[in-house]
Every structure is written in C-alpha cells, then in structure tokens.
Amino acid sequence: MFIESFGIDSFVLLGGLLLICGVIVAKFSNKLGLPSLVLFILVGMIIGSDGLGIVYFDNMNLAQLIGVMALIIILFEGGMQTKWATVRSVALPSLSLATFGVLITSGIVGYIAFLLFDVTLLEGLLFGAIVGSTDAAAVFAVLKERNIKAKMGATLEAESGTNDPMAVFLTLAFIELITIEGSSIWGMIPSFFWQMGIGLIFGLILGKIASVSINRIKLDSSGLYPIFSLAFALLSYSVTQVAGGSGFLAVYVAALVIGNSELTYRYSIFQFNEGFAWMSQILMFIILGLLVFPAQVFTMNIILNGLLLSFVLIFVARPIAVYLSTIGMKYSNKEKLFISWAGLRGAVPIVLATFPIVAGIEKGQLFFNVVFFIVLTSTLLQGSTISYVAKILKLTGPKKDTPHHSIELISIGKANAEMVQFQTNKDLALVGKKLHELDLPNEVTISAMVRDEELITPYGETEILAGDFLYILVASKHKEKVRKMMETKKKPGTA
C-alpha cells in the first residue's frame, strides 16, 4: 500500500512516472550492457521503503496476482512471436529441458539448500523447485534483437515458454507434502500428466478457436482485434486452471497456434501485444522490486549462501541438467555449453517464492530473500554476457533484420482490406523483378518499401531486391493468393 499521504491523484502521477522511467530504462539497458529487468527491479527497490521511502509494499497475495497476470501476457506475446517452423526442429529437446531438466536442476540445488540451511529435505527440495525453471520474461527480453543462432534462440525460447508448468507443479507439490499430513509424491504423478495433457489440449483447441474467430468476426474497429486476441490468452489460462490443467502451458500453446496462423489485422494485434507485454514487464519487475527489503536481502548470511547457491545453479546444476536432458540429440558441446549459460532466472522464481510465505511455511521469507539474490546474480552475470558467450562459441547468427520505420494504418473493419508486411530474401522468385512484372490482382498494391533503412515510394520500374520490406495493401479475399505468390521460390539453377 502507498504511504498515507498519497491520494488518487498522487497514485496516478506515480504510475505515470514509473512507466516513463521504465521506458527510459528499457531504452538504455542495452547500452549499459544490462538486461532491462534488472534495472526495473532496481527502480522498485529505490522507491521502496528501504530506498527513498516513497512506497511501502509487502502484500504477497497482490504481488502473486500481478505476477501471474503479467506472466500470462508475456508468455502470450512470446508465443505469438515464435515461428513454428523454427521451434518444430527443437521441440523434443526443449520439452526434455522443460521437464527432466527442471527436475534435475531442482534436485541438485534443493539438496545443497538442505545442507546449507536449517531445513528439512522436503523444504530444501521446495527451494530447488522454486529456482528450477528458466524464465520466459527474462529469456524473451534478453534474446530479443540479439543475433543468436536461430536454433539456439528457438531452443531457449521454447524451453522457457514450457518449463513454468513443471516448476509450478513441483513447488505446489512440495508445499502440499510439507503442510498436509499423509500426502504422497506418488499420488501426485498422475496429477502432473493430467495438468500437462489438459494444458496442451486446451491450448491447441482455444488457439484454433481464437484464430478462426479473429478472421471470421467482422468488428467495426481494428483496435478491437488485439483486445479480442488478448481475451483468449486470459481465457486459455483460466479455463485450463479450472479444469485442473496447466494454465501457463495452455497460454503458450494457444499463442503458438494463433501466431502461426494467417490473421486479419495481424500487424495491429502484434504491435498491441508487444507494447502490453513491455508494460507488464515494467510493472511486474518494479512491483517485485518493491516487495524486496534490501536490508533483509543484502546481509552477510544471504549474500554468502546466495553466492554459493548461484554458483551451484549456474556452473553445476544447469550444465548437468542440459547435458543429461539432451543425450542422443543433435547438439554439439558448444551448443550445450551455450544453453547451459543462457538458463536465465527471472520473475517466475520470485513469484513462486511468494507461495511458501502465503502457505505459512516457516522458512518462507528466508527462501524469498535468497531466491531474489540468485535471480539478481543470474540476470547480472548471465544476461549481460549472452551475446559475448555466443560470439566466443561461434553461435551468432545473421543480424536480425527489423525495419526501424513503421507505417501506421487507419483501418476500418468494414473495408475488408489490410496492410501486409513481407520481407524478401535471395531465394524468392520475385527478387530481381520489377513491380510491373508481377502478376498481382487488381485489388492489390505494393504501397511502400523499406530498403537499407530508407523508405522508398515504389512505382512500376522499381526493382525488388533481397532484404526489402514490402508493405502490401490487399483485399482480404486475395490475401492467401498474394502470400503464396510472394513466397514462391526460384527454380533450381535460376540466378
């Protein structure tokens, strides 16, 4: 809660200032060589009670709610941005890392926590479960716009998008074993498979329903389509949770289905969700920063134990988990080393660390403080060096070509037309042709091109080159035909 002198107007003012601060922090995070989430957390700590004393916040239940809502939005945006063609080739290793990898990591770290702290083995394993998974928000944010090899990026994103359910299951299972007499781990195994299975099935079904609905329902304003898509993210989570499944898995799977489908107003939907995901990250990490009392975290006991557990997690548990989880799979030692190093911890462990406190477990506050320290260590050390490690291991890919220009569209739902962005490459048949040589339908117009960061107004004699971004105004009925035409490959032997 805010200090007593704060009224509604002050609350609104503070919210606006925090968002502005978050945007500025995101702008300069790369230049500083630090992941933006670390700076967001620091903002929360600075304005908190142990900092400037502007805000006092210790409501664990509210923090959980904000964290879960933010994670739904972040997972949804990350899943929509993920290309199925890229993920499909790494689906098996990513799934193995998201299940066996989390289990192995949790077991090793949990046993060390049992040895370090005055806790039972079950409590130690609970701690291991909390920090066992990589974090989607951290991974998506750090890998965005970095030129990491596509296979590595896809593996890490798919793992972080699907391993939250395993961490949540283990955390809740150990809390139940600690707090409820007569509980048995063997009785929980069928529950795990039920949660994963229901999460996968509901995600596929709701993702397909969302895709069809977005394309079939004619709304009066294009601004309603992004809200409509986001509603399916919330629906996927809540309905799956009610059915006893994994809501986080359902959200990610639904987002994969939606993002890899042909969508009307795709540009508006993606832009809205990206902006909303950024806002969710800013608010979530600032709230988590507020939740932390530095005077409690940065004590000699927490620092020493936190550093030791961070070392075990980063240099022992994570590499062992990666190597064991990818046995027999086509990954080189360099690739396994990189995946080990890029196992970032972030919001999920901090949110999960609130569960033992809410459940009334005696060592809950200690666990929260140590987990927070480990997350800071992981993001500062690993997050700031991912690009450097990839370069050393020669796992960098081509620079991501994202145009810095944008075309803002005023769309009317009844117009039954939309603007489509398409990037060319050297393998496409249309590269090298002039616009008047393309057999486009009458209701299709290439309205603009972006080439080498410059906006070009195209005309009939304009030649299409590899790497061009084409902005095509197309009637909805011709969209599929134009897509197939644009994606046609050159015939073998053609220059």
Short mmCIF file of C-alpha atoms in Angstrom, two decimals:
data_model
loop_
_atom_site.label_atom_id
_atom_site.label_comp_id
_atom_site.label_asym_id
_atom_site.label_seq_id
_atom_site.Cartn_x
_atom_site.Cartn_y
_atom_site.Cartn_z
CA MET A 1 0.00 0.00 0.00
CA PHE A 2 1.09 3.57 -0.57
CA ILE A 3 2.07 5.88 2.25
CA GLU A 4 -0.92 7.52 3.87
CA SER A 5 -0.36 10.99 2.37
CA PHE A 6 -0.87 9.59 -1.14
CA GLY A 7 -4.26 10.19 -2.72
CA ILE A 8 -5.70 9.10 -6.05
CA ASP A 9 -4.02 11.93 -7.96
CA SER A 10 -0.63 11.10 -6.44
CA PHE A 11 -1.17 7.43 -7.27
CA VAL A 12 -1.84 8.28 -10.94
CA LEU A 13 1.18 10.61 -11.02
CA LEU A 14 3.46 7.96 -9.56
CA GLY A 15 2.15 5.33 -12.02
CA GLY A 16 2.87 7.61 -14.96
CA LEU A 17 6.36 8.45 -13.71
CA LEU A 18 7.17 4.77 -13.15
CA LEU A 19 6.11 3.86 -16.70
CA ILE A 20 8.15 6.73 -18.16
CA CYS A 21 11.11 5.64 -16.06
CA GLY A 22 10.63 2.05 -17.24
CA VAL A 23 10.59 3.05 -20.91
CA ILE A 24 13.77 5.12 -20.48
CA VAL A 25 15.42 2.23 -18.64
CA ALA A 26 14.49 -0.16 -21.48
CA LYS A 27 15.96 2.30 -23.99
CA PHE A 28 19.36 2.45 -22.30
CA SER A 29 19.61 -1.09 -20.89
CA ASN A 30 21.45 -2.47 -23.93
CA LYS A 31 23.90 0.44 -23.93
CA LEU A 32 24.66 -0.26 -20.29
CA GLY A 33 25.09 -3.97 -21.06
CA LEU A 34 22.45 -4.97 -18.50
CA PRO A 35 19.12 -6.76 -19.00
CA SER A 36 16.29 -4.28 -18.61
CA LEU A 37 14.54 -6.42 -15.99
CA VAL A 38 17.42 -5.84 -13.55
CA LEU A 39 17.01 -2.10 -13.90
CA PHE A 40 13.23 -2.37 -13.46
CA ILE A 41 13.79 -4.24 -10.19
CA LEU A 42 16.30 -1.63 -9.06
CA VAL A 43 13.73 1.11 -9.72
CA GLY A 44 11.31 -0.71 -7.41
CA MET A 45 13.98 -1.13 -4.73
CA ILE A 46 14.99 2.55 -4.94
CA ILE A 47 11.46 3.89 -4.44
CA GLY A 48 10.68 1.25 -1.80
CA SER A 49 10.77 1.58 1.96
CA ASP A 50 14.49 0.80 2.26
CA GLY A 51 15.27 3.29 -0.52
CA LEU A 52 13.62 6.68 -0.89
CA GLY A 53 10.65 5.52 1.15
CA ILE A 54 8.07 6.65 -1.41
CA VAL A 55 6.15 3.36 -1.40
CA TYR A 56 5.73 0.66 1.21
CA PHE A 57 4.56 -2.63 -0.28
CA ASP A 58 4.50 -6.06 1.36
CA ASN A 59 1.29 -7.63 0.04
CA MET A 60 2.35 -11.09 -1.17
CA ASN A 61 -1.12 -12.03 -2.43
CA LEU A 62 -1.37 -8.91 -4.59
CA ALA A 63 2.18 -9.47 -5.86
CA GLN A 64 1.19 -13.02 -6.86
CA LEU A 65 -1.84 -11.75 -8.76
CA ILE A 66 0.16 -9.09 -10.59
CA GLY A 67 2.92 -11.59 -11.34
CA VAL A 68 0.57 -14.24 -12.74
CA MET A 69 -1.31 -11.71 -14.91
CA ALA A 70 1.94 -10.29 -16.24
CA LEU A 71 3.35 -13.75 -16.98
CA ILE A 72 0.22 -14.66 -18.95
CA ILE A 73 0.64 -11.58 -21.13
CA ILE A 74 4.40 -12.08 -21.56
CA LEU A 75 4.03 -15.78 -22.41
CA PHE A 76 1.26 -14.96 -24.88
CA GLU A 77 3.32 -12.32 -26.68
CA GLY A 78 6.41 -14.54 -26.72
CA GLY A 79 4.46 -17.49 -28.10
CA MET A 80 2.89 -15.38 -30.85
CA GLN A 81 6.32 -14.15 -31.94
CA THR A 82 7.71 -17.72 -32.10
CA LYS A 83 7.84 -19.29 -35.55
CA TRP A 84 6.60 -22.88 -35.52
CA ALA A 85 8.89 -23.77 -38.44
CA THR A 86 11.86 -22.92 -36.22
CA VAL A 87 10.51 -24.44 -32.99
CA ARG A 88 9.41 -27.71 -34.60
CA SER A 89 13.01 -28.85 -35.11
CA VAL A 90 13.84 -28.28 -31.42
CA ALA A 91 10.53 -29.38 -29.89
CA LEU A 92 11.86 -32.64 -28.38
CA PRO A 93 15.00 -31.22 -26.70
CA SER A 94 13.06 -28.18 -25.48
CA LEU A 95 10.41 -30.44 -23.93
CA SER A 96 13.12 -32.57 -22.34
CA LEU A 97 14.79 -29.49 -20.87
CA ALA A 98 11.43 -28.19 -19.66
CA THR A 99 10.66 -31.40 -17.74
CA PHE A 100 13.71 -33.55 -16.96
CA GLY A 101 15.97 -30.50 -16.96
CA VAL A 102 13.86 -28.71 -14.36
CA LEU A 103 13.60 -31.88 -12.27
CA ILE A 104 17.38 -32.45 -12.28
CA THR A 105 18.17 -28.79 -11.56
CA SER A 106 15.64 -28.65 -8.73
CA GLY A 107 17.02 -31.83 -7.15
CA ILE A 108 20.67 -30.70 -7.16
CA VAL A 109 20.00 -27.16 -5.92
CA GLY A 110 17.45 -28.42 -3.41
CA TYR A 111 19.92 -30.85 -1.84
CA ILE A 112 22.55 -28.12 -1.49
CA ALA A 113 19.92 -25.84 0.11
CA PHE A 114 19.12 -28.68 2.54
CA LEU A 115 22.81 -28.83 3.52
CA LEU A 116 23.17 -25.04 3.84
CA PHE A 117 20.03 -24.08 5.73
CA ASP A 118 18.48 -25.49 8.90
CA VAL A 119 15.59 -27.05 6.95
CA THR A 120 14.17 -30.49 6.20
CA LEU A 121 14.97 -32.26 2.94
CA LEU A 122 11.46 -31.51 1.64
CA GLU A 123 11.93 -27.80 2.39
CA GLY A 124 15.28 -27.87 0.63
CA LEU A 125 13.69 -29.51 -2.41
CA LEU A 126 10.95 -26.86 -2.32
CA PHE A 127 13.65 -24.22 -2.62
CA GLY A 128 15.16 -26.12 -5.55
CA ALA A 129 11.77 -26.28 -7.29
CA ILE A 130 11.33 -22.51 -6.96
CA VAL A 131 14.57 -21.76 -8.84
CA GLY A 132 14.44 -24.81 -11.09
CA SER A 133 12.97 -23.23 -14.23
CA THR A 134 14.31 -20.63 -16.62
CA ASP A 135 12.18 -17.54 -17.00
CA ALA A 136 10.22 -16.68 -20.13
CA ALA A 137 10.16 -12.94 -19.43
CA ALA A 138 13.93 -12.84 -18.91
CA VAL A 139 14.78 -15.08 -21.88
CA PHE A 140 12.40 -13.35 -24.33
CA ALA A 141 13.68 -9.92 -23.27
CA VAL A 142 17.39 -10.79 -23.42
CA LEU A 143 17.25 -12.69 -26.75
CA LYS A 144 15.09 -10.09 -28.49
CA GLU A 145 17.07 -8.38 -31.29
CA ARG A 146 20.28 -10.26 -30.38
CA ASN A 147 21.86 -12.09 -33.27
CA ILE A 148 21.92 -15.53 -31.63
CA LYS A 149 21.88 -18.58 -33.90
CA ALA A 150 18.26 -19.43 -34.74
CA LYS A 151 18.47 -22.99 -33.37
CA MET A 152 19.79 -21.75 -30.02
CA GLY A 153 17.23 -18.96 -29.73
CA ALA A 154 14.37 -21.31 -30.58
CA THR A 155 15.53 -23.92 -28.04
CA LEU A 156 15.82 -21.40 -25.22
CA GLU A 157 12.53 -19.67 -26.00
CA ALA A 158 10.61 -22.94 -26.32
CA GLU A 159 12.14 -24.26 -23.10
CA SER A 160 11.38 -21.10 -21.11
CA GLY A 161 7.86 -20.97 -22.53
CA THR A 162 7.05 -24.54 -21.49
CA ASN A 163 9.00 -25.17 -18.28
CA ASP A 164 6.96 -22.92 -15.99
CA PRO A 165 4.29 -25.64 -15.54
CA MET A 166 6.89 -28.08 -14.24
CA ALA A 167 8.25 -25.55 -11.74
CA VAL A 168 4.75 -24.58 -10.58
CA PHE A 169 3.77 -28.25 -10.19
CA LEU A 170 6.89 -29.10 -8.16
CA THR A 171 6.53 -26.00 -5.97
CA LEU A 172 2.87 -26.69 -5.15
CA ALA A 173 3.58 -30.41 -4.70
CA PHE A 174 6.33 -29.84 -2.11
CA ILE A 175 4.21 -27.24 -0.29
CA GLU A 176 1.43 -29.84 -0.07
CA LEU A 177 3.85 -32.52 1.15
CA ILE A 178 5.15 -30.15 3.84
CA THR A 179 1.83 -28.75 5.04
CA ILE A 180 -0.62 -31.66 4.62
CA GLU A 181 -0.08 -34.87 6.55
CA GLY A 182 -0.43 -38.09 4.61
CA SER A 183 0.43 -36.52 1.27
CA SER A 184 2.39 -38.75 -1.08
CA ILE A 185 4.58 -37.82 -4.04
CA TRP A 186 3.40 -40.96 -5.85
CA GLY A 187 -0.19 -39.76 -5.74
CA MET A 188 0.85 -36.53 -7.45
CA ILE A 189 2.45 -38.14 -10.51
CA PRO A 190 -0.90 -38.77 -12.29
CA SER A 191 -1.82 -35.16 -11.49
CA PHE A 192 1.29 -33.95 -13.33
CA PHE A 193 0.42 -35.80 -16.53
CA TRP A 194 -3.18 -34.60 -16.27
CA GLN A 195 -2.04 -30.97 -15.93
CA MET A 196 0.34 -31.18 -18.87
CA GLY A 197 -2.11 -33.07 -21.08
CA ILE A 198 -5.05 -30.75 -20.37
CA GLY A 199 -2.81 -27.70 -20.82
CA LEU A 200 -1.66 -28.93 -24.23
CA ILE A 201 -5.14 -29.95 -25.45
CA PHE A 202 -6.90 -26.79 -24.23
CA GLY A 203 -4.12 -24.63 -25.66
CA LEU A 204 -4.47 -26.22 -29.10
CA ILE A 205 -8.28 -26.02 -29.09
CA LEU A 206 -8.55 -22.45 -27.80
CA GLY A 207 -5.73 -21.29 -30.07
CA LYS A 208 -7.58 -22.65 -33.10
CA ILE A 209 -10.89 -21.16 -31.95
CA ALA A 210 -9.18 -17.80 -31.44
CA SER A 211 -7.59 -17.85 -34.92
CA VAL A 212 -10.86 -18.71 -36.65
CA SER A 213 -12.81 -16.17 -34.58
CA ILE A 214 -10.38 -13.32 -35.30
CA ASN A 215 -10.64 -13.97 -39.04
CA ARG A 216 -14.39 -14.63 -39.22
CA ILE A 217 -15.84 -11.97 -36.92
CA LYS A 218 -16.07 -8.55 -38.60
CA LEU A 219 -15.52 -5.88 -35.96
CA ASP A 220 -16.20 -2.19 -36.54
CA SER A 221 -12.76 -1.08 -35.37
CA SER A 222 -9.34 -2.63 -35.92
CA GLY A 223 -8.47 -1.66 -32.33
CA LEU A 224 -10.83 -4.35 -31.06
CA TYR A 225 -8.89 -7.22 -32.65
CA PRO A 226 -5.85 -7.01 -30.31
CA ILE A 227 -8.17 -6.91 -27.29
CA PHE A 228 -10.07 -9.88 -28.69
CA SER A 229 -6.84 -11.88 -29.05
CA LEU A 230 -5.69 -10.97 -25.53
CA ALA A 231 -9.04 -12.10 -24.15
CA PHE A 232 -8.27 -15.59 -25.47
CA ALA A 233 -4.97 -15.57 -23.55
CA LEU A 234 -6.80 -14.90 -20.29
CA LEU A 235 -9.50 -17.41 -21.25
CA SER A 236 -6.91 -20.10 -22.03
CA TYR A 237 -5.29 -19.71 -18.63
CA SER A 238 -8.44 -19.53 -16.54
CA VAL A 239 -10.43 -22.30 -18.25
CA THR A 240 -7.44 -24.66 -18.16
CA GLN A 241 -6.78 -23.93 -14.48
CA VAL A 242 -10.43 -24.60 -13.62
CA ALA A 243 -10.16 -27.94 -15.45
CA GLY A 244 -7.11 -28.84 -13.35
CA GLY A 245 -4.60 -28.29 -16.15
CA SER A 246 -1.56 -26.07 -16.55
CA GLY A 247 -2.77 -22.60 -17.48
CA PHE A 248 0.68 -21.32 -18.40
CA LEU A 249 1.24 -24.18 -20.85
CA ALA A 250 -2.18 -23.56 -22.40
CA VAL A 251 -1.41 -19.87 -22.90
CA TYR A 252 1.91 -20.57 -24.62
CA VAL A 253 0.48 -23.30 -26.88
CA ALA A 254 -2.54 -21.15 -27.80
CA ALA A 255 -0.19 -18.26 -28.64
CA LEU A 256 1.88 -20.55 -30.88
CA VAL A 257 -1.24 -21.58 -32.78
CA ILE A 258 -2.52 -18.01 -33.13
CA GLY A 259 0.85 -16.50 -34.05
CA ASN A 260 1.47 -19.06 -36.79
CA SER A 261 -1.97 -18.66 -38.35
CA GLU A 262 -2.98 -16.20 -41.05
CA LEU A 263 -4.64 -13.37 -39.15
CA THR A 264 -6.60 -10.33 -40.18
CA TYR A 265 -5.10 -7.15 -38.68
CA ARG A 266 -2.01 -9.14 -37.77
CA TYR A 267 0.17 -6.02 -37.53
CA SER A 268 -2.19 -4.30 -35.07
CA ILE A 269 -2.50 -7.45 -32.93
CA PHE A 270 1.25 -7.99 -32.73
CA GLN A 271 2.06 -4.35 -32.01
CA PHE A 272 -0.55 -4.11 -29.26
CA ASN A 273 0.60 -7.32 -27.56
CA GLU A 274 4.26 -6.31 -27.75
CA GLY A 275 3.52 -2.96 -26.11
CA PHE A 276 1.29 -4.56 -23.47
CA ALA A 277 3.97 -7.19 -22.73
CA TRP A 278 6.54 -4.44 -22.18
CA MET A 279 4.17 -2.63 -19.82
CA SER A 280 3.56 -5.88 -17.95
CA GLN A 281 7.30 -6.47 -17.61
CA ILE A 282 7.89 -2.97 -16.31
CA LEU A 283 5.10 -3.12 -13.74
CA MET A 284 5.81 -6.69 -12.67
CA PHE A 285 9.53 -6.21 -12.04
CA ILE A 286 9.01 -2.86 -10.32
CA ILE A 287 6.40 -4.48 -8.04
CA LEU A 288 8.79 -7.35 -7.32
CA GLY A 289 11.48 -4.78 -6.53
CA LEU A 290 9.08 -3.05 -4.12
CA LEU A 291 8.38 -6.39 -2.47
CA VAL A 292 12.04 -6.74 -1.53
CA PHE A 293 13.59 -5.12 1.54
CA PRO A 294 17.31 -4.66 0.69
CA ALA A 295 18.20 -4.50 4.39
CA GLN A 296 16.98 -8.11 4.68
CA VAL A 297 18.41 -9.39 1.39
CA PHE A 298 21.89 -7.90 1.48
CA THR A 299 23.01 -9.43 4.76
CA MET A 300 26.21 -11.41 5.02
CA ASN A 301 24.31 -14.70 5.54
CA ILE A 302 22.09 -14.20 2.47
CA ILE A 303 24.98 -12.97 0.30
CA LEU A 304 27.30 -15.88 1.13
CA ASN A 305 24.64 -18.57 0.83
CA GLY A 306 23.16 -16.88 -2.24
CA LEU A 307 26.54 -16.75 -3.99
CA LEU A 308 27.19 -20.42 -3.23
CA LEU A 309 23.75 -21.49 -4.47
CA SER A 310 24.11 -19.28 -7.55
CA PHE A 311 27.45 -20.95 -8.31
CA VAL A 312 25.88 -24.41 -7.92
CA LEU A 313 22.89 -23.45 -10.07
CA ILE A 314 24.85 -21.77 -12.89
CA PHE A 315 28.00 -23.89 -13.05
CA VAL A 316 26.88 -27.31 -11.76
CA ALA A 317 23.14 -28.00 -11.76
CA ARG A 318 22.19 -26.28 -15.02
CA PRO A 319 25.03 -27.82 -17.11
CA ILE A 320 24.36 -31.31 -15.70
CA ALA A 321 20.64 -30.91 -16.45
CA VAL A 322 21.32 -29.71 -20.01
CA TYR A 323 23.78 -32.49 -20.84
CA LEU A 324 21.57 -35.24 -19.38
CA SER A 325 18.38 -33.86 -20.96
CA THR A 326 19.90 -33.69 -24.46
CA ILE A 327 21.61 -37.08 -24.57
CA GLY A 328 21.31 -38.53 -28.08
CA MET A 329 20.09 -35.26 -29.55
CA LYS A 330 21.90 -33.31 -32.24
CA TYR A 331 23.60 -30.67 -30.12
CA SER A 332 27.34 -30.04 -30.11
CA ASN A 333 29.28 -29.43 -26.91
CA LYS A 334 29.46 -25.72 -27.76
CA GLU A 335 25.68 -25.59 -28.16
CA LYS A 336 25.13 -27.40 -24.87
CA LEU A 337 27.50 -25.02 -23.12
CA PHE A 338 25.63 -22.04 -24.50
CA ILE A 339 22.22 -23.44 -23.50
CA SER A 340 23.65 -24.04 -20.02
CA TRP A 341 24.88 -20.47 -19.75
CA ALA A 342 21.67 -18.94 -21.10
CA GLY A 343 19.42 -20.52 -18.45
CA LEU A 344 18.28 -17.18 -17.02
CA ARG A 345 16.24 -16.89 -13.85
CA GLY A 346 13.77 -14.03 -13.53
CA ALA A 347 10.21 -13.26 -12.50
CA VAL A 348 8.91 -16.84 -12.22
CA PRO A 349 11.22 -17.88 -9.33
CA ILE A 350 10.43 -14.63 -7.47
CA VAL A 351 6.68 -15.11 -7.95
CA LEU A 352 6.95 -18.78 -6.90
CA ALA A 353 8.96 -17.70 -3.84
CA THR A 354 5.84 -15.93 -2.56
CA PHE A 355 3.93 -19.24 -2.44
CA PRO A 356 5.68 -20.64 0.70
CA ILE A 357 5.11 -17.33 2.51
CA VAL A 358 1.39 -17.33 1.67
CA ALA A 359 1.23 -21.01 2.69
CA GLY A 360 2.71 -20.12 6.10
CA ILE A 361 5.93 -22.16 5.78
CA GLU A 362 8.40 -21.10 8.49
CA LYS A 363 11.40 -20.53 6.19
CA GLY A 364 9.32 -18.83 3.50
CA GLN A 365 10.78 -15.33 3.98
CA LEU A 366 14.34 -16.71 4.01
CA PHE A 367 13.67 -18.56 0.76
CA PHE A 368 12.23 -15.42 -0.83
CA ASN A 369 15.28 -13.34 0.06
CA VAL A 370 17.76 -15.95 -1.20
CA VAL A 371 15.78 -16.53 -4.41
CA PHE A 372 15.76 -12.79 -5.09
CA PHE A 373 19.53 -12.65 -4.65
CA ILE A 374 20.00 -15.62 -7.00
CA VAL A 375 17.80 -14.00 -9.66
CA LEU A 376 19.85 -10.80 -9.48
CA THR A 377 23.07 -12.79 -9.76
CA SER A 378 21.78 -14.80 -12.73
CA THR A 379 20.50 -11.83 -14.70
CA LEU A 380 23.54 -9.66 -13.99
CA LEU A 381 26.12 -12.34 -14.79
CA GLN A 382 24.44 -14.43 -17.47
CA GLY A 383 22.07 -11.90 -19.00
CA SER A 384 24.76 -9.31 -19.63
CA THR A 385 27.17 -11.79 -21.25
CA ILE A 386 24.93 -13.89 -23.51
CA SER A 387 25.99 -12.13 -26.71
CA TYR A 388 29.66 -12.31 -25.69
CA VAL A 389 29.46 -16.05 -24.89
CA ALA A 390 27.64 -16.74 -28.18
CA LYS A 391 30.39 -14.90 -30.05
CA ILE A 392 33.15 -16.87 -28.30
CA LEU A 393 31.39 -20.16 -29.04
CA LYS A 394 30.71 -19.00 -32.64
CA LEU A 395 26.95 -19.39 -32.25
CA THR A 396 25.94 -15.99 -33.54
CA GLY A 397 23.52 -15.85 -36.46
CA PRO A 398 22.80 -13.20 -39.06
CA LYS A 399 21.80 -9.81 -37.75
CA LYS A 400 18.06 -9.66 -37.22
CA ASP A 401 16.52 -7.53 -39.95
CA THR A 402 13.80 -5.48 -38.37
CA PRO A 403 12.86 -2.22 -40.07
CA HIS A 404 13.07 0.83 -37.86
CA HIS A 405 10.42 2.53 -39.96
CA SER A 406 6.78 1.80 -39.37
CA ILE A 407 3.62 2.50 -41.29
CA GLU A 408 0.71 3.49 -39.08
CA LEU A 409 -2.60 2.41 -40.60
CA ILE A 410 -6.08 3.75 -40.07
CA SER A 411 -8.22 0.66 -40.54
CA ILE A 412 -11.98 0.30 -40.77
CA GLY A 413 -13.35 -3.18 -40.18
CA LYS A 414 -15.95 -2.82 -42.95
CA ALA A 415 -13.29 -2.03 -45.56
CA ASN A 416 -12.39 -5.74 -45.77
CA ALA A 417 -8.75 -4.91 -46.62
CA GLU A 418 -5.47 -4.75 -44.73
CA MET A 419 -1.80 -3.87 -44.99
CA VAL A 420 0.61 -6.82 -45.02
CA GLN A 421 4.34 -6.61 -44.29
CA PHE A 422 6.59 -9.03 -46.21
CA GLN A 423 10.39 -9.37 -46.21
CA THR A 424 12.15 -10.70 -49.31
CA ASN A 425 15.22 -12.92 -49.46
CA LYS A 426 17.56 -14.10 -52.20
CA ASP A 427 15.74 -17.42 -52.69
CA LEU A 428 12.40 -15.90 -53.75
CA ALA A 429 11.29 -15.79 -57.38
CA LEU A 430 10.12 -12.17 -57.18
CA VAL A 431 13.62 -10.86 -56.28
CA GLY A 432 15.16 -9.15 -59.31
CA LYS A 433 11.80 -8.44 -60.92
CA LYS A 434 10.25 -5.00 -61.45
CA LEU A 435 6.87 -4.25 -59.93
CA HIS A 436 5.08 -4.12 -63.27
CA GLU A 437 6.32 -7.66 -63.98
CA LEU A 438 4.41 -9.09 -61.00
CA ASP A 439 1.07 -10.68 -61.81
CA LEU A 440 -0.80 -9.10 -58.89
CA PRO A 441 -4.60 -8.97 -58.71
CA ASN A 442 -6.20 -5.59 -59.43
CA GLU A 443 -7.12 -5.04 -55.77
CA VAL A 444 -3.51 -5.46 -54.58
CA THR A 445 -0.98 -2.62 -54.35
CA ILE A 446 2.60 -2.51 -53.10
CA SER A 447 2.28 0.81 -51.29
CA ALA A 448 5.74 1.21 -49.77
CA MET A 449 9.17 -0.38 -49.46
CA VAL A 450 11.90 -0.12 -46.83
CA ARG A 451 15.43 -0.78 -48.13
CA ASP A 452 18.62 -0.24 -46.13
CA GLU A 453 16.72 1.77 -43.52
CA GLU A 454 15.27 4.09 -46.18
CA LEU A 455 11.62 4.45 -47.12
CA ILE A 456 11.02 4.11 -50.88
CA THR A 457 7.89 5.05 -52.79
CA PRO A 458 7.59 2.25 -55.37
CA TYR A 459 6.44 2.57 -58.98
CA GLY A 460 6.27 0.23 -61.95
CA GLU A 461 10.01 0.26 -62.76
CA THR A 462 11.12 -0.28 -59.15
CA GLU A 463 13.18 -3.47 -58.88
CA ILE A 464 12.69 -5.75 -55.88
CA LEU A 465 15.93 -6.68 -54.09
CA ALA A 466 16.73 -9.25 -51.40
CA GLY A 467 16.15 -7.87 -47.93
CA ASP A 468 13.45 -5.39 -48.97
CA PHE A 469 10.43 -4.94 -46.72
CA LEU A 470 7.28 -4.68 -48.83
CA TYR A 471 4.08 -3.15 -47.47
CA ILE A 472 1.20 -4.54 -49.50
CA LEU A 473 -2.36 -3.23 -49.40
CA VAL A 474 -4.51 -6.25 -50.19
CA ALA A 475 -8.20 -7.10 -50.24
CA SER A 476 -8.87 -9.86 -47.74
CA LYS A 477 -10.14 -12.23 -50.44
CA HIS A 478 -6.76 -12.07 -52.22
CA LYS A 479 -4.56 -12.36 -49.13
CA GLU A 480 -3.83 -16.09 -49.39
CA LYS A 481 -3.17 -15.89 -53.14
CA VAL A 482 -0.73 -12.99 -52.67
CA ARG A 483 1.03 -14.79 -49.81
CA LYS A 484 1.66 -17.87 -51.95
CA MET A 485 2.85 -15.70 -54.83
CA MET A 486 5.29 -13.80 -52.62
CA GLU A 487 6.67 -16.99 -51.05
CA THR A 488 7.28 -18.77 -54.37
CA LYS A 489 10.91 -19.94 -54.58
CA LYS A 490 13.22 -19.59 -57.54
CA LYS A 491 13.54 -22.65 -59.75
CA PRO A 492 16.80 -24.60 -59.23
CA GLY A 493 19.56 -23.18 -61.43
CA THR A 494 17.91 -19.79 -61.73
CA ALA A 495 20.25 -16.89 -60.98
#
